[in-house]
XYZ file of C-alpha atoms in Angstrom:
718
model
C -0.709 38.753 55.429
C 1.371 41.774 54.370
C 1.354 45.435 55.121
C 2.881 48.526 53.518
C 3.897 51.265 55.904
C 4.155 55.045 55.319
C 6.888 55.782 52.846
C 9.341 58.593 52.596
C 11.495 60.154 49.904
C 15.216 59.097 49.906
C 16.325 61.376 47.052
C 15.214 63.195 43.939
C 15.796 61.926 40.427
C 18.153 63.589 38.020
C 16.593 66.375 35.936
C 15.859 65.700 32.334
C 14.905 62.071 32.650
C 12.356 60.769 30.231
C 9.113 58.882 30.743
C 10.956 55.591 30.015
C 14.103 56.401 32.006
C 14.127 57.348 35.661
C 17.755 58.342 35.799
C 18.793 55.498 38.110
C 20.809 52.410 37.120
C 20.230 50.540 40.450
C 20.269 50.230 44.181
C 22.584 47.878 45.979
C 23.030 47.007 49.683
C 25.556 49.055 51.701
C 27.675 48.217 54.793
C 24.565 47.371 56.863
C 20.855 47.264 56.514
C 20.551 51.038 56.964
C 22.874 51.922 54.039
C 22.302 51.683 50.316
C 24.349 52.495 47.266
C 22.379 54.504 44.581
C 23.915 54.614 41.133
C 22.599 57.281 38.730
C 22.189 56.608 34.966
C 24.899 59.123 34.364
C 28.042 59.872 36.315
C 27.240 59.582 40.042
C 27.383 57.027 42.772
C 25.940 58.037 46.193
C 25.858 56.183 49.525
C 22.786 56.968 51.600
C 21.840 56.397 55.266
C 18.277 55.385 54.834
C 16.903 56.239 58.368
C 18.375 59.723 58.181
C 17.515 60.263 54.478
C 20.804 61.870 53.803
C 23.867 61.045 51.671
C 27.105 59.941 53.408
C 29.241 60.147 50.359
C 29.059 60.778 46.639
C 31.442 60.305 43.714
C 31.104 61.301 40.057
C 32.901 60.603 36.915
C 34.239 63.606 34.837
C 32.249 65.149 32.027
C 32.002 62.904 28.988
C 32.301 59.738 30.996
C 29.449 57.509 32.420
C 28.940 54.857 35.031
C 27.388 51.996 33.021
C 26.371 49.469 35.758
C 25.233 49.715 39.450
C 28.075 50.065 41.900
C 28.399 47.379 44.611
C 30.189 46.929 47.857
C 32.993 44.274 48.099
C 31.929 42.483 51.259
C 35.472 41.290 52.075
C 37.474 44.452 51.470
C 34.844 47.161 52.183
C 35.612 48.738 48.782
C 33.214 50.019 46.139
C 33.342 48.572 42.642
C 31.806 50.166 39.552
C 32.242 50.101 35.777
C 32.885 53.214 33.757
C 32.246 53.368 30.048
C 31.444 49.587 29.992
C 35.143 48.517 30.069
C 36.949 50.445 32.897
C 36.743 49.001 36.417
C 36.783 51.568 39.226
C 37.568 50.660 42.875
C 37.590 53.025 45.814
C 36.966 53.494 49.503
C 34.861 55.838 51.699
C 37.836 58.155 52.332
C 38.571 58.687 48.595
C 37.355 62.007 47.430
C 38.382 62.479 43.830
C 36.885 59.769 41.654
C 39.439 60.337 38.862
C 42.328 59.420 41.215
C 40.858 56.019 42.344
C 42.060 52.656 41.088
C 41.101 51.760 37.560
C 41.646 48.753 35.236
C 40.687 48.548 31.543
C 39.141 45.254 30.529
C 39.200 43.542 27.109
C 35.350 43.202 26.801
C 32.257 45.166 27.858
C 30.708 44.435 31.191
C 27.002 43.970 31.729
C 26.766 43.862 35.510
C 28.727 43.242 38.695
C 27.176 41.208 41.497
C 28.384 41.243 45.110
C 28.179 38.430 47.536
C 28.440 38.826 51.322
C 31.400 36.514 51.881
C 32.814 35.872 48.464
C 34.493 37.712 45.642
C 32.173 39.846 43.426
C 31.135 38.251 40.065
C 31.638 40.181 36.768
C 29.129 39.316 34.028
C 30.215 40.377 30.571
C 27.773 41.428 27.881
C 28.468 38.242 25.850
C 27.758 35.943 28.656
C 31.231 35.196 30.221
C 31.600 35.255 33.991
C 34.738 35.988 36.055
C 35.456 36.576 39.740
C 36.828 40.018 40.398
C 40.112 38.957 41.855
C 40.887 36.744 38.879
C 39.962 39.621 36.540
C 42.211 42.097 38.369
C 45.133 39.734 38.160
C 44.976 40.001 34.329
C 42.587 42.745 33.170
C 43.300 42.204 29.524
C 42.658 38.438 29.505
C 40.614 37.051 26.686
C 36.962 36.628 27.406
C 34.969 33.966 25.574
C 31.606 34.753 23.916
C 28.835 32.535 25.305
C 25.838 34.140 23.694
C 24.885 33.880 19.997
C 24.527 36.807 17.677
C 21.778 39.336 18.549
C 21.248 37.527 21.932
C 20.988 40.193 24.612
C 21.149 39.889 28.452
C 17.906 41.187 30.085
C 18.354 40.239 33.768
C 20.844 38.614 36.143
C 21.150 37.596 39.852
C 23.676 35.753 41.936
C 23.482 33.191 44.853
C 25.797 31.414 47.264
C 25.223 27.664 47.739
C 27.564 25.648 49.923
C 30.073 28.523 49.837
C 30.102 28.344 46.063
C 28.943 31.335 43.898
C 26.239 30.844 41.285
C 25.108 33.291 38.590
C 21.682 33.082 36.904
C 20.904 35.458 33.925
C 18.218 35.535 31.243
C 18.594 36.525 27.627
C 16.312 37.271 24.664
C 16.703 36.704 20.964
C 14.073 37.238 18.285
C 11.223 36.897 20.780
C 12.631 33.769 22.404
C 13.875 33.725 26.048
C 16.822 31.737 27.414
C 18.059 31.145 30.890
C 21.759 30.406 31.807
C 23.034 28.992 35.154
C 26.826 29.523 35.611
C 28.741 27.610 38.259
C 32.344 28.564 38.900
C 33.528 25.612 40.926
C 33.640 23.605 38.796
C 33.166 25.847 35.729
C 29.875 24.566 34.388
C 27.238 26.358 32.309
C 23.653 25.193 31.918
C 21.347 26.586 29.275
C 17.533 26.544 29.321
C 14.966 27.450 26.731
C 11.974 29.240 28.499
C 9.905 29.504 25.284
C 7.523 32.244 24.296
C 3.905 33.071 25.059
C 2.883 34.253 21.669
C 3.284 37.233 19.545
C 3.783 40.485 21.444
C 3.986 38.774 24.802
C 7.376 38.847 26.525
C 8.819 38.752 30.086
C 9.375 42.175 31.516
C 10.431 41.302 35.091
C 12.311 38.619 36.914
C 12.946 37.681 40.519
C 14.585 34.556 41.971
C 15.173 32.859 45.335
C 17.345 29.974 46.335
C 16.097 27.332 48.742
C 16.797 23.564 49.313
C 19.254 23.482 46.435
C 16.637 24.676 43.933
C 16.233 28.120 42.420
C 12.661 29.429 42.156
C 12.368 31.894 39.317
C 9.232 34.053 38.930
C 8.675 35.887 35.536
C 6.216 38.676 35.036
C 4.973 38.779 31.428
C 3.591 41.737 29.580
C 0.097 40.203 29.583
C -0.036 40.262 33.426
C 0.718 36.572 33.917
C 3.238 35.585 36.628
C 4.922 32.218 35.955
C 7.043 30.096 38.255
C 10.014 28.149 37.081
C 12.125 25.688 39.138
C 15.784 25.480 38.222
C 17.787 22.596 39.659
C 21.330 23.088 40.671
C 22.167 19.569 39.516
C 20.355 18.930 36.235
C 20.550 15.365 35.045
C 20.719 16.173 31.235
C 23.339 18.048 29.348
C 23.048 20.588 26.616
C 20.179 23.019 26.147
C 17.030 21.982 28.013
C 13.439 23.146 27.871
C 12.344 24.563 31.225
C 8.639 24.082 31.981
C 6.812 26.864 33.722
C 3.539 26.941 35.703
C 1.091 29.867 35.992
C 1.391 31.216 39.514
C -1.220 34.040 39.212
C -2.828 36.359 36.636
C -2.873 40.080 37.407
C -6.087 42.023 36.559
C -4.872 43.693 33.428
C -8.082 44.853 31.777
C -6.748 45.748 28.322
C -3.510 46.175 26.528
C -0.218 44.985 27.919
C 2.190 46.010 30.651
C 5.150 48.116 29.491
C 6.851 49.344 32.579
C 6.473 46.889 35.465
C 8.785 45.095 37.881
C 8.509 42.165 40.306
C 10.339 41.390 43.604
C 10.124 38.294 45.796
C 9.365 39.041 49.496
C 9.151 36.716 52.496
C 6.475 34.083 53.342
C 4.957 33.540 49.997
C 4.527 37.178 48.973
C 5.609 39.212 45.886
C 5.694 42.912 45.212
C 4.749 44.267 41.807
C 5.018 47.850 40.598
C 3.382 49.150 37.401
C 0.457 46.622 37.416
C -3.006 47.644 38.605
C -4.557 45.993 41.722
C -7.821 45.643 39.868
C -9.221 46.250 36.464
C -11.119 49.362 37.560
C -8.123 51.503 38.577
C -7.575 52.942 35.120
C -4.144 54.318 34.098
C -2.951 54.982 37.698
C 0.182 53.393 38.828
C 0.372 51.197 42.017
C 2.824 49.229 44.138
C 1.032 46.051 45.207
C 1.950 43.170 47.535
C 0.258 39.861 46.467
C -0.044 36.607 48.345
C 1.031 33.855 45.925
C -0.461 30.980 48.015
C -3.992 32.467 47.991
C -3.618 34.823 45.038
C -4.939 37.704 46.969
C -3.982 41.369 47.164
C -2.557 42.189 50.582
C -1.489 45.797 50.280
C -1.330 48.487 47.645
C -0.224 52.094 47.316
C -0.879 54.536 44.531
C 2.330 56.235 43.211
C 1.980 59.744 41.860
C 3.796 60.933 38.773
C 3.986 57.542 37.052
C 6.442 54.692 37.488
C 9.413 53.517 35.510
C 9.210 49.788 36.031
C 11.976 49.729 38.697
C 11.780 48.041 42.019
C 14.317 47.003 44.559
C 14.013 45.191 47.885
C 16.490 45.430 50.715
C 16.249 44.773 54.515
C 12.467 44.966 54.875
C 12.149 48.053 52.527
C 10.969 48.528 48.986
C 12.579 51.162 46.799
C 10.600 52.379 43.866
C 11.105 55.303 41.417
C 8.118 57.383 40.465
C 7.590 60.851 39.318
C 10.675 62.804 40.219
C 11.652 60.923 43.467
C 12.962 57.665 44.850
C 10.555 56.464 47.558
C 11.286 54.018 50.326
C 8.315 51.985 51.644
C 8.893 49.647 54.627
C 6.803 46.484 54.597
C 5.977 43.474 56.712
C 4.967 39.987 55.675
C 3.431 37.314 57.910
C 3.269 33.635 57.305
C 0.329 32.791 55.038
C -2.698 31.210 56.582
C -6.414 31.091 55.987
C -7.155 32.743 59.297
C -4.887 35.686 58.528
C -5.948 35.943 54.839
C -9.636 35.807 55.237
C -10.643 36.617 58.765
C -9.840 38.102 62.118
C -8.299 35.826 64.717
C -10.020 35.720 68.023
C -8.791 38.445 70.366
C -8.536 36.590 73.617
C -8.310 38.425 76.929
C -5.031 38.249 78.878
C -7.100 37.134 81.879
C -8.617 34.208 79.912
C -7.126 30.897 80.814
C -8.724 28.134 78.743
C -7.382 25.168 76.953
C -7.200 25.585 73.289
C -9.243 23.197 71.171
C -7.455 20.260 69.642
C -7.064 20.586 65.901
C -6.407 17.835 63.431
C -2.796 17.464 62.425
C -2.981 16.368 58.785
C 0.717 15.631 58.827
C 0.422 12.945 61.534
C -2.537 10.761 60.561
C -2.733 7.288 62.095
C -1.322 5.561 59.001
C 1.679 7.856 58.795
C 3.642 6.180 61.589
C 2.952 2.809 60.080
C 4.282 4.007 56.705
C 7.443 5.339 58.409
C 8.003 2.102 60.205
C 7.552 0.117 56.989
C 10.171 2.285 55.315
C 12.741 1.947 58.122
C 11.962 -1.623 59.001
C 11.703 -0.909 62.708
C 8.776 -0.865 65.161
C 9.173 0.333 68.683
C 7.151 -0.804 71.708
C 5.451 2.665 71.803
C 4.459 2.449 68.150
C 2.952 -1.015 68.685
C 0.830 0.352 71.570
C -0.195 3.311 69.493
C -1.347 1.074 66.628
C -3.158 -1.220 68.973
C -4.948 1.695 70.752
C -5.900 3.258 67.348
C -7.391 0.021 66.166
C -9.350 -0.341 69.430
C -10.562 3.248 69.162
C -11.744 2.674 65.514
C -13.701 -0.284 66.630
C -15.185 1.576 69.513
C -16.334 4.523 67.257
C -17.980 2.070 64.803
C -19.761 0.329 67.635
C -21.079 3.587 69.082
C -22.437 4.700 65.686
C -24.281 1.383 65.478
C -25.621 1.570 69.063
C -27.112 5.088 68.756
C -29.210 4.222 65.741
C -32.928 4.135 66.493
C -32.579 4.325 70.197
C -34.305 6.794 72.616
C -32.686 9.927 73.947
C -31.923 8.343 77.353
C -30.299 5.363 75.705
C -28.140 7.653 73.536
C -26.865 9.311 76.734
C -26.050 6.027 78.314
C -24.249 4.756 75.143
C -22.141 7.982 74.744
C -21.267 8.624 78.399
C -18.445 6.107 78.544
C -17.103 7.052 75.227
C -16.981 10.806 76.004
C -15.478 10.173 79.431
C -12.323 8.591 78.014
C -11.641 11.481 75.666
C -8.238 10.484 74.257
C -6.153 13.093 72.478
C -5.970 11.726 68.957
C -7.106 12.765 65.421
C -9.113 9.545 65.127
C -11.151 10.468 68.241
C -11.844 13.888 66.822
C -13.094 12.502 63.579
C -15.173 9.948 65.515
C -16.850 12.829 67.385
C -17.659 14.598 64.132
C -19.188 11.426 62.751
C -21.338 10.923 65.952
C -22.468 14.582 65.825
C -23.465 14.284 62.168
C -25.428 11.098 62.820
C -27.341 12.777 65.711
C -27.924 15.896 63.577
C -29.387 13.841 60.680
C -31.696 12.051 63.076
C -32.840 15.373 64.730
C -33.698 16.733 61.286
C -35.580 13.580 60.339
C -37.422 13.222 63.635
C -38.576 16.598 65.176
C -39.336 14.863 68.447
C -35.845 13.615 68.914
C -33.442 16.148 70.507
C -30.749 14.897 72.905
C -29.852 18.312 74.304
C -27.456 17.239 76.994
C -25.525 14.949 74.635
C -25.126 17.706 71.990
C -23.919 20.096 74.739
C -21.389 17.480 75.846
C -20.163 17.072 72.309
C -19.737 20.877 71.858
C -17.922 21.173 75.210
C -15.277 18.727 74.149
C -13.701 21.450 72.057
C -12.975 18.866 69.307
C -15.746 19.886 66.939
C -15.919 22.676 64.350
C -18.413 24.088 61.940
C -16.585 22.539 58.940
C -16.602 19.093 60.550
C -20.315 19.167 61.395
C -22.126 21.835 59.458
C -25.648 22.555 60.592
C -24.903 21.890 64.155
C -25.218 25.555 65.231
C -28.225 26.241 63.038
C -30.043 23.253 64.647
C -29.567 24.908 68.058
C -31.105 28.114 66.707
C -33.951 26.229 65.209
C -34.648 24.520 68.521
C -34.141 27.798 70.369
C -31.439 26.118 72.350
C -29.488 29.242 73.302
C -27.121 27.416 75.618
C -25.973 25.067 72.933
C -25.635 28.011 70.515
C -23.468 29.776 73.153
C -21.282 26.649 73.518
C -20.784 26.484 69.752
C -19.768 30.170 69.606
C -17.216 29.472 72.416
C -15.708 26.354 71.002
C -16.119 26.398 67.223
C -13.114 28.203 65.692
C -14.478 28.453 62.050
C -18.057 29.725 62.204
C -18.845 31.539 58.938
C -20.125 35.081 58.966
C -23.695 34.237 57.793
C -24.154 31.879 60.682
C -22.747 34.520 63.096
C -25.215 37.049 61.837
C -28.063 34.489 62.232
C -27.091 33.984 65.840
C -26.935 37.691 66.413
C -30.420 38.182 64.936
C -31.831 35.398 67.045
C -30.226 36.748 70.242
C -31.501 40.319 69.670
C -34.982 38.993 68.795
C -35.583 36.850 71.881
C -37.224 38.611 74.836
C -35.534 38.675 78.201
C -38.579 36.966 79.740
C -38.121 33.992 77.420
C -34.511 33.521 78.706
C -35.539 33.253 82.414
C -35.786 29.492 82.343
C -32.911 29.039 79.855
C -29.534 27.840 81.119
C -26.833 30.283 79.958
C -23.230 30.542 80.938
C -22.895 33.870 82.682
C -19.136 33.730 83.083
C -18.560 36.841 80.915
C -21.166 38.947 82.761
C -21.031 37.586 86.262
C -19.913 40.873 87.835
C -21.707 43.268 85.481
C -24.673 45.405 86.392
C -28.109 43.934 85.848
C -30.792 45.493 83.640
C -32.116 48.775 84.943
C -29.056 49.363 87.168
C -27.015 52.473 86.374
C -23.320 53.130 86.276
C -22.259 54.994 89.358
C -19.641 57.565 88.432
C -16.281 57.527 86.791
C -13.309 55.865 88.377
C -10.363 56.564 86.155
C -10.479 60.311 86.200
C -11.985 60.698 82.748
C -14.647 63.501 82.716
C -15.999 64.170 79.323
C -18.065 67.164 80.560
C -14.866 68.929 81.710
C -13.295 68.181 78.330
C -16.241 69.743 76.558
C -15.407 73.037 78.132
C -12.807 75.367 76.723
C -11.281 76.109 80.123
C -8.576 73.939 81.502
C -9.281 74.893 85.073
C -10.095 71.882 87.301
C -13.461 71.919 89.018
C -13.450 70.570 92.553
C -17.167 69.874 92.493
C -18.240 67.827 89.412
C -21.238 69.330 87.597
C -24.567 67.551 87.649
C -25.083 65.594 84.427
C -28.334 65.528 82.671
C -29.631 62.554 80.800
C -28.142 63.467 77.409
C -24.961 65.252 78.466
C -22.414 62.708 77.249
C -21.652 59.239 76.001
C -20.447 58.274 79.556
C -23.684 59.467 81.310
C -23.623 58.226 84.870
C -27.341 57.244 84.627
C -26.773 54.929 81.632
C -28.379 51.522 82.192
C -27.888 48.145 80.549
C -30.543 47.724 77.918
C -30.695 43.945 78.049
C -30.824 41.259 80.696
C -27.796 39.379 82.041
C -28.536 36.278 79.963
C -28.863 38.107 76.759
C -25.695 40.063 77.686
C -23.877 36.677 77.895
C -25.151 35.683 74.482
C -24.274 39.014 72.864
C -20.786 38.872 74.323
C -20.123 35.613 72.564
C -21.014 37.332 69.253
C -18.696 40.277 70.025
C -15.800 37.947 70.768
C -16.327 35.766 67.664
C -13.999 35.579 64.721
C -15.005 37.296 61.475
C -13.895 38.990 58.337
C -15.287 42.504 57.862
C -15.760 42.203 54.119
C -17.745 39.035 54.513
C -19.634 40.163 57.618
C -20.997 43.572 56.409
C -23.484 42.359 53.767
C -25.177 40.110 56.334
C -25.288 42.779 59.017
C -27.669 44.726 56.695
C -30.255 42.018 57.268
C -30.804 43.349 60.917
C -33.768 45.666 61.480
C -33.403 49.166 62.657
C -34.694 48.267 66.154
C -32.180 45.458 66.386
C -29.283 47.653 65.341
C -30.258 50.394 67.842
C -30.613 47.891 70.688
C -27.204 46.358 69.863
C -25.550 49.816 69.584
C -27.074 50.744 72.961
C -25.608 47.612 74.490
C -22.226 48.297 72.923
C -22.388 51.794 74.266
C -23.142 50.452 77.757
C -20.148 48.009 77.447
C -17.819 50.722 76.342
C -18.828 53.122 79.068
C -18.480 50.308 81.560
C -14.979 49.481 80.246
C -13.664 53.046 79.924
C -15.204 54.145 83.234
C -13.351 51.527 85.165
C -9.708 51.552 86.328
C -9.006 48.726 83.881
C -9.965 48.585 80.221
C -11.183 45.086 80.537
C -14.646 44.150 81.740
C -14.849 41.685 84.591
C -15.338 38.103 83.746
C -13.146 35.500 81.920
C -15.133 35.816 78.668
C -15.924 39.553 78.619
C -15.177 41.401 75.378
C -12.309 43.826 75.079
C -12.527 47.453 74.276
C -11.151 46.851 70.830
C -13.759 44.268 70.013
C -16.568 46.568 71.242
C -15.339 49.433 69.040
C -14.936 47.129 66.000
C -18.526 46.153 66.240
C -19.708 49.769 66.707
C -17.858 50.635 63.480
C -19.355 47.655 61.653
C -22.902 48.501 62.578
C -22.502 52.143 61.661
C -20.977 51.198 58.325
C -23.823 48.801 57.536
C -26.794 50.863 58.777
C -25.684 54.577 58.773
C -28.307 55.749 56.254
C -31.044 53.887 58.275
C -29.883 55.300 61.636
C -29.745 58.874 60.294
C -33.400 58.566 59.104
C -34.603 56.731 62.241
C -35.978 59.323 64.823
C -35.367 56.898 67.732
C -31.642 56.763 66.815
C -31.179 60.527 66.928
C -30.254 60.659 70.603
C -27.803 57.625 70.223
C -25.967 59.261 67.299
C -25.757 62.486 69.216
C -24.127 60.704 72.109
C -21.658 59.035 69.711
C -20.852 62.455 68.289
C -20.254 63.952 71.730
C -18.059 60.985 72.724
C -15.815 61.520 69.758
C -15.503 65.215 70.516
C -14.652 64.438 74.147
C -11.964 61.923 73.048
C -10.404 64.527 70.656
C -10.302 67.058 73.489
C -8.776 64.529 75.917
C -5.938 63.717 73.579
C -5.476 67.432 72.904
C -5.032 68.135 76.630
C -2.665 65.219 76.939
C -0.620 66.626 74.050
C -0.224 69.907 75.961
C 1.632 68.245 78.820
C 3.672 65.931 76.667
C 6.559 68.256 76.683
C 6.679 68.661 80.426
C 6.474 64.932 80.985
C 9.349 64.361 78.600
C 11.542 66.844 80.379
C 10.676 65.206 83.738
C 11.698 61.767 82.414
C 15.137 63.174 81.582
C 15.811 64.366 85.075
C 18.126 61.975 86.983
C 16.902 60.912 90.312
C 19.131 62.550 92.900
C 20.372 60.590 95.850
C 18.368 61.015 99.029
C 20.212 63.579 101.174
C 18.178 63.361 104.379
C 14.729 63.714 105.825
C 14.256 67.137 104.338
C 15.666 68.968 101.322
C 14.717 71.705 98.845
C 15.531 71.260 95.181
C 14.969 73.414 92.188
C 13.912 71.611 89.012
C 14.365 73.585 85.838
C 12.054 72.340 83.069
C 12.946 74.871 80.420
């Protein structure tokens, strides 16, 4: 997952820039992560402190001269290096004031770009493809420079890397619609050339980004048709001469019509890329966006509309994105997390800090039973432990096969006898987990074929192992709902980590529909509601000092005698009772604590009736009042829902059924209580804000040493 935080303006762009030119040449890292070097497309070089949004130093060439490539910081000497009028090197320090008096050296050929490395000499890339280190170039500025590129071949992009303390330079060129890639090594001096090829008439690469990992450069190219291609460049190619570099399509951006003209791409952490100038969807029209995409799942993770139009410029440095748009340079901090299905598609379970349960064992696909044997075959060694593991795995496989044969066609009691020894051993191994899934599926098929066969206790034991999941035995939870086995359904909700949203909604609908009287004889785990009030019992006052009635008044005076509350005075009415029984509360709590994705859950929530929605909202209201009215914001019980989970479900229900609730007369009072609660919360935070200044002053006062048993001190707050 990725997230874009609120951005801020670092500086304005130079007046008079065109729609195609922002007025900036580039942004390079400064002395630390909070400093950047901004080079204007004219005469100025400015160093900014990003957190303070202010310049620390600025230098400008005289009228009639121009800085022609982004200035960089020499990591070893702490000096700034820039190029003036394509051929004049300029080097200066922070204390230098007059740019005309700093060091300069005139070169024999025009420079395209200077690249800085943290612990090495900067690299100078000439417009005709030659590469020199800065110190070697300063030793003889007028030295002859070879021409690497052919006629009409132009450099479009370049980047540098450091591998095993040796600098590398990668740059791309274009000639007559064809694209080439060059990899320059300096020790030894070796140049590799690659032909990227073309994608047809009118389609060309408009953005590049590259990373180095495991002695291989991963290059990503953004083409004008919205395609992002990935190319792998080996640092040690086997063939010599020009080679064709194959590329694979990484993702296709939703470009509805036409082509991209001003777009840029930057590689971020953990399988994410940032793209500016390309729309997040085909329906966004001509508006410009900055988007972060997950390349592993090809999903949009974050986007931000940029006012004033973009210029196809994007830089990434120290967890911040720098983008030019309109008349400003904007800085947007970002955060990327490691890609996973749980993070990309759904909410992870929010477990209570009081909950102490063993996490279910999950199959490790990287350590299957045959992997160890393959490793031993490769190394030619086999330890005593590996021999015992192989022997136990073979015995377990035989045992699982025997169990599957023994449970076929036997009665429910015989199934329990056969599975009892097998479930009692419960070894921690992937093969045992797969065996449990096969046994569960075999029993599930028989229950569906024979309505009279239902080994409830065996199915409960299988669910309680914590080794099953919905993906390994689909239909297991739906069978429990079909048989009205609410205890088994509760166990599945507790132990299955991957229940899809349609099944979660089916469970919710079944739990809301069942009458409390029908649950009297049903065995349900009441761990999450063991200390909660029963149905019909009211909450008895507020314990954490929160009084919404006082907050509703305009006066800030404290009333020593709390006013008497009527039935509809506030969300936290002291006479509020639990609308459902204890057993139904336990079942609904499992729904509230379940994992889900809001986008997938909302369509299925609309299948609930108005009465079911109102009942669930009343129960959520009761839970919230119970939680907010206590000293702690966590309900008693190891499996009780948290306040965040409760409010998430309130929001989901209102989003899915707001129109129905507004039109339903029986929901009028409930919506009014919700409205009053929001008002009381706003007033509460308003009152807290009034004393914020006083509290801050108190925190600054140093604790004086204890003088004696009695002393008088004067504390000046303002």
